[in-house]
C-alpha cells in the first residue's frame, strides 16, 4: 500500500496547521486508491513530525511512502531537514520504501495554479 | 495592459528570493499576452516590496494589476499584510485597477501539483 506524506513547515497558528491537514484530507479524496493514505507531517511547531507521519503510515500498512515537501523555496528545510527526517524514519523502518520528491515550488504545474488564481481574482 | 504580481514572503536566503523571481519569469513566458508584466513582490526581507512591484508595473504601463499571494497558509500575511500593501499602492495610484486573489494554498489545483510531485518521486 502506498502512502503520500505532505512535508510542511508547521506554524504557531493552529489554523495554518489545520489548513495543511485539510489539504491532506482533500488530497486523499482526490488520490483514491492510488494513495490510500495521505497525511501531513511537520518540520516544527506542529504535530505529527514528518518521521511520526511516516511511522503512522507504516503502522497502517503502507509499504511505500512518497514524501512531497510542501514548501515554495529550496531552503535549508528542503535541502537538509526533510532528508534528515526521512533518514531517521528509514533507519527505524528499513523495509519501508521511502521516496522524496522535489518541493512544490519547483513544479512547472505551480505556474498553472498561479494563473488560475489570477483569473479567479479577475472575476471576483 | 494587465500585470500579475506574485506576493511572496521573502527570505534571508537570496537564493530563495531568486527562486521566486524565477517563478515570475517562467510565469511571464507562460502567460504571454494575457499578462505582459509578471513580477514578484515581497512582504519582507527582500526587494521589491509588493507596493513597489505594483508601482513598477504601473510605471511600465499596466492599467490592471492582479496580485496572487504566493503563500500556502492563510496566516496574518494573507489576511492583513498583503491587503494593507495593496491599499497603500491603491492610495498612491487611484486610477490603477488592483485586484487580489486567494492565496495559492487554497487552490484546488494545488492538489494536482502535489500528486504530480509524488508521481515524479516514484520514477526518480
PDB file of N, CA and C in Angstrom, chain A residues 2 4 6 13 16 19-20 23 26-27 30-31 34-35 64-68 70-76 79 97 99-124, chain B residues 2 4 6 13 16 19-20 23 26-27 30-31 34-35 64-76 79 97 99-124:
ATOM      1  N   UNK A   2       0.410   2.261  -0.728  1.00  0.00           N
ATOM      2  CA  UNK A   2       1.222   3.442  -0.981  1.00  0.00           C
ATOM      3  C   UNK A   2       0.682   4.660  -0.210  1.00  0.00           C
ATOM      4  N   UNK A   4       1.131   8.869   0.846  1.00  0.00           N
ATOM      5  CA  UNK A   4       1.679  10.161   0.423  1.00  0.00           C
ATOM      6  C   UNK A   4       1.706  11.074   1.646  1.00  0.00           C
ATOM      7  N   UNK A   6       2.619  14.848   3.019  1.00  0.00           N
ATOM      8  CA  UNK A   6       2.937  16.243   2.721  1.00  0.00           C
ATOM      9  C   UNK A   6       3.840  16.748   3.844  1.00  0.00           C
ATOM     10  N   UNK A  13       0.370  29.212  14.388  1.00  0.00           N
ATOM     11  CA  UNK A  13      -1.080  29.374  14.207  1.00  0.00           C
ATOM     12  C   UNK A  13      -1.699  28.014  13.947  1.00  0.00           C
ATOM     13  N   UNK A  16      -3.345  27.526  10.626  1.00  0.00           N
ATOM     14  CA  UNK A  16      -2.498  27.241   9.460  1.00  0.00           C
ATOM     15  C   UNK A  16      -2.182  25.756   9.377  1.00  0.00           C
ATOM     16  N   UNK A  19      -5.108  23.978   8.169  1.00  0.00           N
ATOM     17  CA  UNK A  19      -5.276  24.161   6.722  1.00  0.00           C
ATOM     18  C   UNK A  19      -4.461  23.112   5.966  1.00  0.00           C
ATOM     19  N   UNK A  20      -3.252  22.807   6.464  1.00  0.00           N
ATOM     20  CA  UNK A  20      -2.400  21.798   5.816  1.00  0.00           C
ATOM     21  C   UNK A  20      -3.031  20.407   5.976  1.00  0.00           C
ATOM     22  N   UNK A  23      -5.636  20.087   3.447  1.00  0.00           N
ATOM     23  CA  UNK A  23      -5.100  19.784   2.114  1.00  0.00           C
ATOM     24  C   UNK A  23      -4.850  18.283   1.996  1.00  0.00           C
ATOM     25  N   UNK A  26      -8.207  16.522   1.518  1.00  0.00           N
ATOM     26  CA  UNK A  26      -8.742  16.676   0.154  1.00  0.00           C
ATOM     27  C   UNK A  26      -7.915  15.867  -0.834  1.00  0.00           C
ATOM     28  N   UNK A  27      -6.587  15.817  -0.565  1.00  0.00           N
ATOM     29  CA  UNK A  27      -5.704  15.041  -1.430  1.00  0.00           C
ATOM     30  C   UNK A  27      -6.060  13.559  -1.384  1.00  0.00           C
ATOM     31  N   UNK A  30      -8.976  12.945  -3.564  1.00  0.00           N
ATOM     32  CA  UNK A  30      -8.612  13.022  -4.983  1.00  0.00           C
ATOM     33  C   UNK A  30      -7.781  11.814  -5.413  1.00  0.00           C
ATOM     34  N   UNK A  31      -6.874  11.377  -4.553  1.00  0.00           N
ATOM     35  CA  UNK A  31      -5.942  10.297  -4.913  1.00  0.00           C
ATOM     36  C   UNK A  31      -6.621   8.935  -4.896  1.00  0.00           C
ATOM     37  N   UNK A  34      -4.963   5.291  -5.452  1.00  0.00           N
ATOM     38  CA  UNK A  34      -3.544   5.478  -5.800  1.00  0.00           C
ATOM     39  C   UNK A  34      -2.712   5.667  -4.524  1.00  0.00           C
ATOM     40  N   UNK A  35      -3.229   6.477  -3.588  1.00  0.00           N
ATOM     41  CA  UNK A  35      -2.576   6.713  -2.292  1.00  0.00           C
ATOM     42  C   UNK A  35      -3.640   6.584  -1.204  1.00  0.00           C
ATOM     43  N   UNK A  64       5.070   1.553   0.849  1.00  0.00           N
ATOM     44  CA  UNK A  64       5.792   2.614   0.143  1.00  0.00           C
ATOM     45  C   UNK A  64       5.275   3.953   0.647  1.00  0.00           C
ATOM     46  N   UNK A  65       6.193   4.902   0.881  1.00  0.00           N
ATOM     47  CA  UNK A  65       5.802   6.247   1.299  1.00  0.00           C
ATOM     48  C   UNK A  65       6.475   7.255   0.377  1.00  0.00           C
ATOM     49  N   UNK A  66       5.667   8.097  -0.263  1.00  0.00           N
ATOM     50  CA  UNK A  66       6.199   9.201  -1.067  1.00  0.00           C
ATOM     51  C   UNK A  66       6.023  10.488  -0.277  1.00  0.00           C
ATOM     52  N   UNK A  67       7.120  11.220  -0.091  1.00  0.00           N
ATOM     53  CA  UNK A  67       7.099  12.458   0.691  1.00  0.00           C
ATOM     54  C   UNK A  67       7.275  13.646  -0.260  1.00  0.00           C
ATOM     55  N   UNK A  68       6.313  14.575  -0.210  1.00  0.00           N
ATOM     56  CA  UNK A  68       6.360  15.772  -1.049  1.00  0.00           C
ATOM     57  C   UNK A  68       6.549  16.995  -0.160  1.00  0.00           C
ATOM     58  N   UNK A  70       6.070  20.375   1.094  1.00  0.00           N
ATOM     59  CA  UNK A  70       5.029  21.393   0.880  1.00  0.00           C
ATOM     60  C   UNK A  70       5.623  22.757   1.196  1.00  0.00           C
ATOM     61  N   UNK A  71       6.633  23.109   0.417  1.00  0.00           N
ATOM     62  CA  UNK A  71       7.390  24.345   0.621  1.00  0.00           C
ATOM     63  C   UNK A  71       7.642  24.974  -0.742  1.00  0.00           C
ATOM     64  N   UNK A  72       7.718  26.310  -0.758  1.00  0.00           N
ATOM     65  CA  UNK A  72       7.816  27.012  -2.041  1.00  0.00           C
ATOM     66  C   UNK A  72       9.238  27.316  -2.466  1.00  0.00           C
ATOM     67  N   UNK A  73      10.185  27.287  -1.534  1.00  0.00           N
ATOM     68  CA  UNK A  73      11.571  27.603  -1.887  1.00  0.00           C
ATOM     69  C   UNK A  73      12.503  26.520  -1.344  1.00  0.00           C
ATOM     70  N   UNK A  74      13.586  26.301  -2.079  1.00  0.00           N
ATOM     71  CA  UNK A  74      14.533  25.238  -1.723  1.00  0.00           C
ATOM     72  C   UNK A  74      15.524  25.729  -0.671  1.00  0.00           C
ATOM     73  N   UNK A  75      15.022  26.016   0.512  1.00  0.00           N
ATOM     74  CA  UNK A  75      15.898  26.457   1.591  1.00  0.00           C
ATOM     75  C   UNK A  75      16.447  25.273   2.374  1.00  0.00           C
ATOM     76  N   UNK A  76      16.970  25.570   3.547  1.00  0.00           N
ATOM     77  CA  UNK A  76      17.585  24.540   4.384  1.00  0.00           C
ATOM     78  C   UNK A  76      16.614  23.414   4.701  1.00  0.00           C
ATOM     79  N   UNK A  79      16.602  21.174   1.697  1.00  0.00           N
ATOM     80  CA  UNK A  79      17.920  20.598   1.371  1.00  0.00           C
ATOM     81  C   UNK A  79      18.438  19.690   2.481  1.00  0.00           C
ATOM     82  N   UNK A  97       9.717   1.402   1.871  1.00  0.00           N
ATOM     83  CA  UNK A  97      10.282   2.128   0.729  1.00  0.00           C
ATOM     84  C   UNK A  97       9.879   3.600   0.850  1.00  0.00           C
ATOM     85  N   UNK A  99      10.422   7.455  -0.453  1.00  0.00           N
ATOM     86  CA  UNK A  99      10.965   8.257  -1.553  1.00  0.00           C
ATOM     87  C   UNK A  99      10.603   9.715  -1.352  1.00  0.00           C
ATOM     88  N   UNK A 100      11.456  10.591  -1.863  1.00  0.00           N
ATOM     89  CA  UNK A 100      11.286  12.040  -1.690  1.00  0.00           C
ATOM     90  C   UNK A 100      11.159  12.696  -3.059  1.00  0.00           C
ATOM     91  N   UNK A 101      10.236  13.643  -3.179  1.00  0.00           N
ATOM     92  CA  UNK A 101      10.096  14.394  -4.440  1.00  0.00           C
ATOM     93  C   UNK A 101      10.718  15.781  -4.271  1.00  0.00           C
ATOM     94  N   UNK A 102      10.752  16.523  -5.369  1.00  0.00           N
ATOM     95  CA  UNK A 102      11.151  17.923  -5.288  1.00  0.00           C
ATOM     96  C   UNK A 102      10.085  18.705  -4.531  1.00  0.00           C
ATOM     97  N   UNK A 103      10.441  19.877  -4.022  1.00  0.00           N
ATOM     98  CA  UNK A 103       9.455  20.709  -3.316  1.00  0.00           C
ATOM     99  C   UNK A 103       8.479  21.300  -4.345  1.00  0.00           C
ATOM    100  N   UNK A 104       7.269  21.637  -3.869  1.00  0.00           N
ATOM    101  CA  UNK A 104       6.243  22.056  -4.827  1.00  0.00           C
ATOM    102  C   UNK A 104       6.618  23.335  -5.568  1.00  0.00           C
ATOM    103  N   UNK A 105       7.497  24.161  -4.960  1.00  0.00           N
ATOM    104  CA  UNK A 105       7.896  25.407  -5.629  1.00  0.00           C
ATOM    105  C   UNK A 105       8.613  25.185  -6.948  1.00  0.00           C
ATOM    106  N   UNK A 106       9.152  23.981  -7.148  1.00  0.00           N
ATOM    107  CA  UNK A 106       9.883  23.710  -8.399  1.00  0.00           C
ATOM    108  C   UNK A 106       8.987  23.048  -9.459  1.00  0.00           C
ATOM    109  N   UNK A 107       7.723  22.844  -9.141  1.00  0.00           N
ATOM    110  CA  UNK A 107       6.853  22.169 -10.097  1.00  0.00           C
ATOM    111  C   UNK A 107       6.386  23.137 -11.193  1.00  0.00           C
ATOM    112  N   UNK A 108       6.586  22.756 -12.467  1.00  0.00           N
ATOM    113  CA  UNK A 108       6.079  23.626 -13.552  1.00  0.00           C
ATOM    114  C   UNK A 108       4.565  23.828 -13.452  1.00  0.00           C
ATOM    115  N   UNK A 109       3.888  22.854 -12.855  1.00  0.00           N
ATOM    116  CA  UNK A 109       2.423  22.965 -12.782  1.00  0.00           C
ATOM    117  C   UNK A 109       1.991  24.024 -11.780  1.00  0.00           C
ATOM    118  N   UNK A 110       2.921  24.473 -10.908  1.00  0.00           N
ATOM    119  CA  UNK A 110       2.573  25.547  -9.978  1.00  0.00           C
ATOM    120  C   UNK A 110       2.266  26.837 -10.744  1.00  0.00           C
ATOM    121  N   UNK A 111       2.867  26.981 -11.927  1.00  0.00           N
ATOM    122  CA  UNK A 111       2.596  28.167 -12.743  1.00  0.00           C
ATOM    123  C   UNK A 111       1.121  28.190 -13.157  1.00  0.00           C
ATOM    124  N   UNK A 112       0.570  27.005 -13.439  1.00  0.00           N
ATOM    125  CA  UNK A 112      -0.847  26.934 -13.818  1.00  0.00           C
ATOM    126  C   UNK A 112      -1.725  27.338 -12.635  1.00  0.00           C
ATOM    127  N   UNK A 113      -1.298  26.971 -11.420  1.00  0.00           N
ATOM    128  CA  UNK A 113      -2.058  27.355 -10.225  1.00  0.00           C
ATOM    129  C   UNK A 113      -2.060  28.880 -10.071  1.00  0.00           C
ATOM    130  N   UNK A 114      -0.899  29.492 -10.298  1.00  0.00           N
ATOM    131  CA  UNK A 114      -0.795  30.957 -10.182  1.00  0.00           C
ATOM    132  C   UNK A 114      -1.697  31.653 -11.203  1.00  0.00           C
ATOM    133  N   UNK A 115      -1.688  31.160 -12.442  1.00  0.00           N
ATOM    134  CA  UNK A 115      -2.552  31.768 -13.467  1.00  0.00           C
ATOM    135  C   UNK A 115      -4.019  31.555 -13.117  1.00  0.00           C
ATOM    136  N   UNK A 116      -4.340  30.360 -12.593  1.00  0.00           N
ATOM    137  CA  UNK A 116      -5.714  30.066 -12.220  1.00  0.00           C
ATOM    138  C   UNK A 116      -6.180  30.999 -11.101  1.00  0.00           C
ATOM    139  N   UNK A 117      -5.332  31.216 -10.103  1.00  0.00           N
ATOM    140  CA  UNK A 117      -5.674  32.148  -9.015  1.00  0.00           C
ATOM    141  C   UNK A 117      -5.887  33.556  -9.577  1.00  0.00           C
ATOM    142  N   UNK A 118      -4.998  33.971 -10.477  1.00  0.00           N
ATOM    143  CA  UNK A 118      -5.104  35.327 -11.043  1.00  0.00           C
ATOM    144  C   UNK A 118      -6.411  35.494 -11.802  1.00  0.00           C
ATOM    145  N   UNK A 119      -6.800  34.475 -12.557  1.00  0.00           N
ATOM    146  CA  UNK A 119      -8.057  34.564 -13.301  1.00  0.00           C
ATOM    147  C   UNK A 119      -9.241  34.651 -12.355  1.00  0.00           C
ATOM    148  N   UNK A 120      -9.148  33.954 -11.229  1.00  0.00           N
ATOM    149  CA  UNK A 120     -10.260  33.998 -10.282  1.00  0.00           C
ATOM    150  C   UNK A 120     -10.399  35.373  -9.655  1.00  0.00           C
ATOM    151  N   UNK A 121      -9.274  36.063  -9.435  1.00  0.00           N
ATOM    152  CA  UNK A 121      -9.448  37.397  -8.848  1.00  0.00           C
ATOM    153  C   UNK A 121      -9.982  38.355  -9.899  1.00  0.00           C
ATOM    154  N   UNK A 122      -9.811  38.036 -11.172  1.00  0.00           N
ATOM    155  CA  UNK A 122     -10.410  38.867 -12.228  1.00  0.00           C
ATOM    156  C   UNK A 122     -11.921  38.858 -12.145  1.00  0.00           C
ATOM    157  N   UNK A 123     -12.465  37.695 -11.803  1.00  0.00           N
ATOM    158  CA  UNK A 123     -13.922  37.581 -11.812  1.00  0.00           C
ATOM    159  C   UNK A 123     -14.490  37.782 -10.406  1.00  0.00           C
ATOM    160  N   UNK A 124     -13.629  38.129  -9.486  1.00  0.00           N
ATOM    161  CA  UNK A 124     -14.083  38.272  -8.096  1.00  0.00           C
ATOM    162  C   UNK A 124     -15.026  39.468  -7.953  1.00  0.00           C
TER     163      UNK A 124
ATOM    164  N   UNK B   2      -2.353  44.387 -18.585  1.00  0.00           N
ATOM    165  CA  UNK B   2      -2.634  43.657 -17.356  1.00  0.00           C
ATOM    166  C   UNK B   2      -1.342  43.074 -16.768  1.00  0.00           C
ATOM    167  N   UNK B   4       0.559  40.810 -13.537  1.00  0.00           N
ATOM    168  CA  UNK B   4       0.351  39.811 -12.491  1.00  0.00           C
ATOM    169  C   UNK B   4       1.521  39.907 -11.515  1.00  0.00           C
ATOM    170  N   UNK B   6       3.232  38.326  -8.103  1.00  0.00           N
ATOM    171  CA  UNK B   6       3.296  37.244  -7.121  1.00  0.00           C
ATOM    172  C   UNK B   6       3.731  37.876  -5.793  1.00  0.00           C
ATOM    173  N   UNK B  13      17.633  34.167   2.710  1.00  0.00           N
ATOM    174  CA  UNK B  13      18.427  33.451   1.697  1.00  0.00           C
ATOM    175  C   UNK B  13      18.149  34.069   0.337  1.00  0.00           C
ATOM    176  N   UNK B  16      16.564  31.846  -2.221  1.00  0.00           N
ATOM    177  CA  UNK B  16      15.111  31.635  -2.157  1.00  0.00           C
ATOM    178  C   UNK B  16      14.371  32.762  -2.865  1.00  0.00           C
ATOM    179  N   UNK B  19      14.684  32.323  -6.464  1.00  0.00           N
ATOM    180  CA  UNK B  19      13.795  31.255  -6.941  1.00  0.00           C
ATOM    181  C   UNK B  19      12.404  31.821  -7.236  1.00  0.00           C
ATOM    182  N   UNK B  20      11.943  32.748  -6.373  1.00  0.00           N
ATOM    183  CA  UNK B  20      10.624  33.363  -6.599  1.00  0.00           C
ATOM    184  C   UNK B  20      10.653  34.245  -7.847  1.00  0.00           C
ATOM    185  N   UNK B  23      10.292  32.069 -10.750  1.00  0.00           N
ATOM    186  CA  UNK B  23       8.904  31.654 -10.976  1.00  0.00           C
ATOM    187  C   UNK B  23       8.162  32.755 -11.751  1.00  0.00           C
ATOM    188  N   UNK B  26       9.252  32.615 -15.412  1.00  0.00           N
ATOM    189  CA  UNK B  26       8.655  31.485 -16.154  1.00  0.00           C
ATOM    190  C   UNK B  26       7.163  31.739 -16.363  1.00  0.00           C
ATOM    191  N   UNK B  27       6.535  32.382 -15.351  1.00  0.00           N
ATOM    192  CA  UNK B  27       5.115  32.711 -15.455  1.00  0.00           C
ATOM    193  C   UNK B  27       4.879  33.692 -16.611  1.00  0.00           C
ATOM    194  N   UNK B  30       4.858  31.830 -19.790  1.00  0.00           N
ATOM    195  CA  UNK B  30       3.638  31.028 -19.944  1.00  0.00           C
ATOM    196  C   UNK B  30       2.428  31.912 -20.221  1.00  0.00           C
ATOM    197  N   UNK B  31       2.345  33.061 -19.557  1.00  0.00           N
ATOM    198  CA  UNK B  31       1.155  33.928 -19.651  1.00  0.00           C
ATOM    199  C   UNK B  31       1.113  34.693 -20.966  1.00  0.00           C
ATOM    200  N   UNK B  34      -1.500  37.529 -22.156  1.00  0.00           N
ATOM    201  CA  UNK B  34      -2.548  37.662 -21.127  1.00  0.00           C
ATOM    202  C   UNK B  34      -2.061  38.570 -19.999  1.00  0.00           C
ATOM    203  N   UNK B  35      -0.802  38.399 -19.599  1.00  0.00           N
ATOM    204  CA  UNK B  35      -0.178  39.231 -18.560  1.00  0.00           C
ATOM    205  C   UNK B  35       1.206  39.633 -19.051  1.00  0.00           C
ATOM    206  N   UNK B  64      -4.255  47.393 -15.139  1.00  0.00           N
ATOM    207  CA  UNK B  64      -4.851  46.439 -14.202  1.00  0.00           C
ATOM    208  C   UNK B  64      -3.730  45.611 -13.596  1.00  0.00           C
ATOM    209  N   UNK B  65      -3.801  45.373 -12.292  1.00  0.00           N
ATOM    210  CA  UNK B  65      -2.810  44.532 -11.623  1.00  0.00           C
ATOM    211  C   UNK B  65      -3.547  43.468 -10.809  1.00  0.00           C
ATOM    212  N   UNK B  66      -3.239  42.192 -11.081  1.00  0.00           N
ATOM    213  CA  UNK B  66      -3.774  41.085 -10.287  1.00  0.00           C
ATOM    214  C   UNK B  66      -2.668  40.592  -9.366  1.00  0.00           C
ATOM    215  N   UNK B  67      -2.946  40.536  -8.076  1.00  0.00           N
ATOM    216  CA  UNK B  67      -1.957  40.125  -7.081  1.00  0.00           C
ATOM    217  C   UNK B  67      -2.345  38.748  -6.540  1.00  0.00           C
ATOM    218  N   UNK B  68      -1.422  37.783  -6.651  1.00  0.00           N
ATOM    219  CA  UNK B  68      -1.661  36.431  -6.165  1.00  0.00           C
ATOM    220  C   UNK B  68      -0.711  36.157  -4.986  1.00  0.00           C
ATOM    221  N   UNK B  69      -1.257  35.945  -3.780  1.00  0.00           N
ATOM    222  CA  UNK B  69      -0.406  35.637  -2.621  1.00  0.00           C
ATOM    223  C   UNK B  69       0.278  34.273  -2.801  1.00  0.00           C
ATOM    224  N   UNK B  70       1.616  34.326  -2.884  1.00  0.00           N
ATOM    225  CA  UNK B  70       2.421  33.110  -3.086  1.00  0.00           C
ATOM    226  C   UNK B  70       2.741  32.519  -1.719  1.00  0.00           C
ATOM    227  N   UNK B  71       1.685  32.116  -1.019  1.00  0.00           N
ATOM    228  CA  UNK B  71       1.779  31.594   0.342  1.00  0.00           C
ATOM    229  C   UNK B  71       0.843  30.401   0.463  1.00  0.00           C
ATOM    230  N   UNK B  72       1.231  29.445   1.316  1.00  0.00           N
ATOM    231  CA  UNK B  72       0.485  28.191   1.397  1.00  0.00           C
ATOM    232  C   UNK B  72      -0.596  28.184   2.470  1.00  0.00           C
ATOM    233  N   UNK B  73      -0.495  29.062   3.448  1.00  0.00           N
ATOM    234  CA  UNK B  73      -1.485  29.089   4.528  1.00  0.00           C
ATOM    235  C   UNK B  73      -2.007  30.509   4.723  1.00  0.00           C
ATOM    236  N   UNK B  74      -3.275  30.585   5.133  1.00  0.00           N
ATOM    237  CA  UNK B  74      -3.936  31.890   5.295  1.00  0.00           C
ATOM    238  C   UNK B  74      -3.607  32.507   6.640  1.00  0.00           C
ATOM    239  N   UNK B  75      -2.351  32.855   6.837  1.00  0.00           N
ATOM    240  CA  UNK B  75      -1.945  33.490   8.085  1.00  0.00           C
ATOM    241  C   UNK B  75      -2.113  34.997   8.025  1.00  0.00           C
ATOM    242  N   UNK B  76      -1.494  35.671   8.970  1.00  0.00           N
ATOM    243  CA  UNK B  76      -1.603  37.133   9.064  1.00  0.00           C
ATOM    244  C   UNK B  76      -1.166  37.814   7.767  1.00  0.00           C
ATOM    245  N   UNK B  79      -4.086  37.589   5.431  1.00  0.00           N
ATOM    246  CA  UNK B  79      -5.303  38.237   5.917  1.00  0.00           C
ATOM    247  C   UNK B  79      -5.119  39.741   6.101  1.00  0.00           C
ATOM    248  N   UNK B  97      -6.394  49.665 -11.544  1.00  0.00           N
ATOM    249  CA  UNK B  97      -7.311  48.635 -11.052  1.00  0.00           C
ATOM    250  C   UNK B  97      -6.485  47.519 -10.420  1.00  0.00           C
ATOM    251  N   UNK B  99      -6.455  44.125  -8.100  1.00  0.00           N
ATOM    252  CA  UNK B  99      -7.307  43.043  -7.589  1.00  0.00           C
ATOM    253  C   UNK B  99      -6.451  41.999  -6.894  1.00  0.00           C
ATOM    254  N   UNK B 100      -7.038  41.344  -5.922  1.00  0.00           N
ATOM    255  CA  UNK B 100      -6.340  40.346  -5.100  1.00  0.00           C
ATOM    256  C   UNK B 100      -7.029  38.996  -5.227  1.00  0.00           C
ATOM    257  N   UNK B 101      -6.239  37.928  -5.344  1.00  0.00           N
ATOM    258  CA  UNK B 101      -6.831  36.584  -5.394  1.00  0.00           C
ATOM    259  C   UNK B 101      -6.621  35.891  -4.047  1.00  0.00           C
ATOM    260  N   UNK B 102      -7.207  34.697  -3.934  1.00  0.00           N
ATOM    261  CA  UNK B 102      -6.916  33.872  -2.767  1.00  0.00           C
ATOM    262  C   UNK B 102      -5.460  33.414  -2.821  1.00  0.00           C
ATOM    263  N   UNK B 103      -4.905  33.006  -1.697  1.00  0.00           N
ATOM    264  CA  UNK B 103      -3.515  32.502  -1.663  1.00  0.00           C
ATOM    265  C   UNK B 103      -3.469  31.137  -2.354  1.00  0.00           C
ATOM    266  N   UNK B 104      -2.296  30.768  -2.851  1.00  0.00           N
ATOM    267  CA  UNK B 104      -2.221  29.546  -3.660  1.00  0.00           C
ATOM    268  C   UNK B 104      -2.561  28.298  -2.844  1.00  0.00           C
ATOM    269  N   UNK B 105      -2.383  28.367  -1.511  1.00  0.00           N
ATOM    270  CA  UNK B 105      -2.691  27.199  -0.681  1.00  0.00           C
ATOM    271  C   UNK B 105      -4.156  26.789  -0.727  1.00  0.00           C
ATOM    272  N   UNK B 106      -5.036  27.704  -1.155  1.00  0.00           N
ATOM    273  CA  UNK B 106      -6.468  27.375  -1.181  1.00  0.00           C
ATOM    274  C   UNK B 106      -6.918  26.921  -2.567  1.00  0.00           C
ATOM    275  N   UNK B 107      -5.995  26.846  -3.519  1.00  0.00           N
ATOM    276  CA  UNK B 107      -6.389  26.452  -4.866  1.00  0.00           C
ATOM    277  C   UNK B 107      -6.577  24.943  -4.970  1.00  0.00           C
ATOM    278  N   UNK B 108      -7.733  24.489  -5.462  1.00  0.00           N
ATOM    279  CA  UNK B 108      -7.926  23.041  -5.654  1.00  0.00           C
ATOM    280  C   UNK B 108      -6.876  22.450  -6.585  1.00  0.00           C
ATOM    281  N   UNK B 109      -6.344  23.282  -7.479  1.00  0.00           N
ATOM    282  CA  UNK B 109      -5.360  22.770  -8.443  1.00  0.00           C
ATOM    283  C   UNK B 109      -4.020  22.476  -7.790  1.00  0.00           C
ATOM    284  N   UNK B 110      -3.809  23.003  -6.559  1.00  0.00           N
ATOM    285  CA  UNK B 110      -2.565  22.685  -5.849  1.00  0.00           C
ATOM    286  C   UNK B 110      -2.499  21.190  -5.541  1.00  0.00           C
ATOM    287  N   UNK B 111      -3.683  20.555  -5.398  1.00  0.00           N
ATOM    288  CA  UNK B 111      -3.705  19.109  -5.136  1.00  0.00           C
ATOM    289  C   UNK B 111      -3.113  18.345  -6.315  1.00  0.00           C
ATOM    290  N   UNK B 112      -3.367  18.852  -7.527  1.00  0.00           N
ATOM    291  CA  UNK B 112      -2.811  18.204  -8.721  1.00  0.00           C
ATOM    292  C   UNK B 112      -1.292  18.337  -8.730  1.00  0.00           C
ATOM    293  N   UNK B 113      -0.801  19.484  -8.250  1.00  0.00           N
ATOM    294  CA  UNK B 113       0.652  19.686  -8.176  1.00  0.00           C
ATOM    295  C   UNK B 113       1.268  18.687  -7.198  1.00  0.00           C
ATOM    296  N   UNK B 114       0.604  18.483  -6.053  1.00  0.00           N
ATOM    297  CA  UNK B 114       1.116  17.534  -5.056  1.00  0.00           C
ATOM    298  C   UNK B 114       1.158  16.115  -5.614  1.00  0.00           C
ATOM    299  N   UNK B 115       0.097  15.714  -6.304  1.00  0.00           N
ATOM    300  CA  UNK B 115       0.083  14.370  -6.897  1.00  0.00           C
ATOM    301  C   UNK B 115       1.146  14.246  -7.979  1.00  0.00           C
ATOM    302  N   UNK B 116       1.322  15.315  -8.761  1.00  0.00           N
ATOM    303  CA  UNK B 116       2.325  15.302  -9.824  1.00  0.00           C
ATOM    304  C   UNK B 116       3.724  15.159  -9.226  1.00  0.00           C
ATOM    305  N   UNK B 117       4.005  15.894  -8.161  1.00  0.00           N
ATOM    306  CA  UNK B 117       5.311  15.775  -7.483  1.00  0.00           C
ATOM    307  C   UNK B 117       5.500  14.354  -6.958  1.00  0.00           C
ATOM    308  N   UNK B 118       4.454  13.789  -6.346  1.00  0.00           N
ATOM    309  CA  UNK B 118       4.554  12.434  -5.780  1.00  0.00           C
ATOM    310  C   UNK B 118       4.863  11.422  -6.872  1.00  0.00           C
ATOM    311  N   UNK B 119       4.216  11.571  -8.024  1.00  0.00           N
ATOM    312  CA  UNK B 119       4.469  10.631  -9.119  1.00  0.00           C
ATOM    313  C   UNK B 119       5.903  10.758  -9.616  1.00  0.00           C
ATOM    314  N   UNK B 120       6.423  11.978  -9.602  1.00  0.00           N
ATOM    315  CA  UNK B 120       7.798  12.163 -10.076  1.00  0.00           C
ATOM    316  C   UNK B 120       8.792  11.516  -9.124  1.00  0.00           C
ATOM    317  N   UNK B 121       8.511  11.525  -7.841  1.00  0.00           N
ATOM    318  CA  UNK B 121       9.481  10.867  -6.957  1.00  0.00           C
ATOM    319  C   UNK B 121       9.339   9.359  -7.096  1.00  0.00           C
ATOM    320  N   UNK B 122       8.215   8.870  -7.588  1.00  0.00           N
ATOM    321  CA  UNK B 122       8.101   7.432  -7.852  1.00  0.00           C
ATOM    322  C   UNK B 122       9.069   6.986  -8.915  1.00  0.00           C
ATOM    323  N   UNK B 123       9.256   7.836  -9.912  1.00  0.00           N
ATOM    324  CA  UNK B 123      10.094   7.424 -11.035  1.00  0.00           C
ATOM    325  C   UNK B 123      11.517   7.939 -10.871  1.00  0.00           C
ATOM    326  N   UNK B 124      11.776   8.557  -9.753  1.00  0.00           N
ATOM    327  CA  UNK B 124      13.119   9.123  -9.547  1.00  0.00           C
ATOM    328  C   UNK B 124      14.154   7.996  -9.427  1.00  0.00           C
TER     329      UNK B 124
END
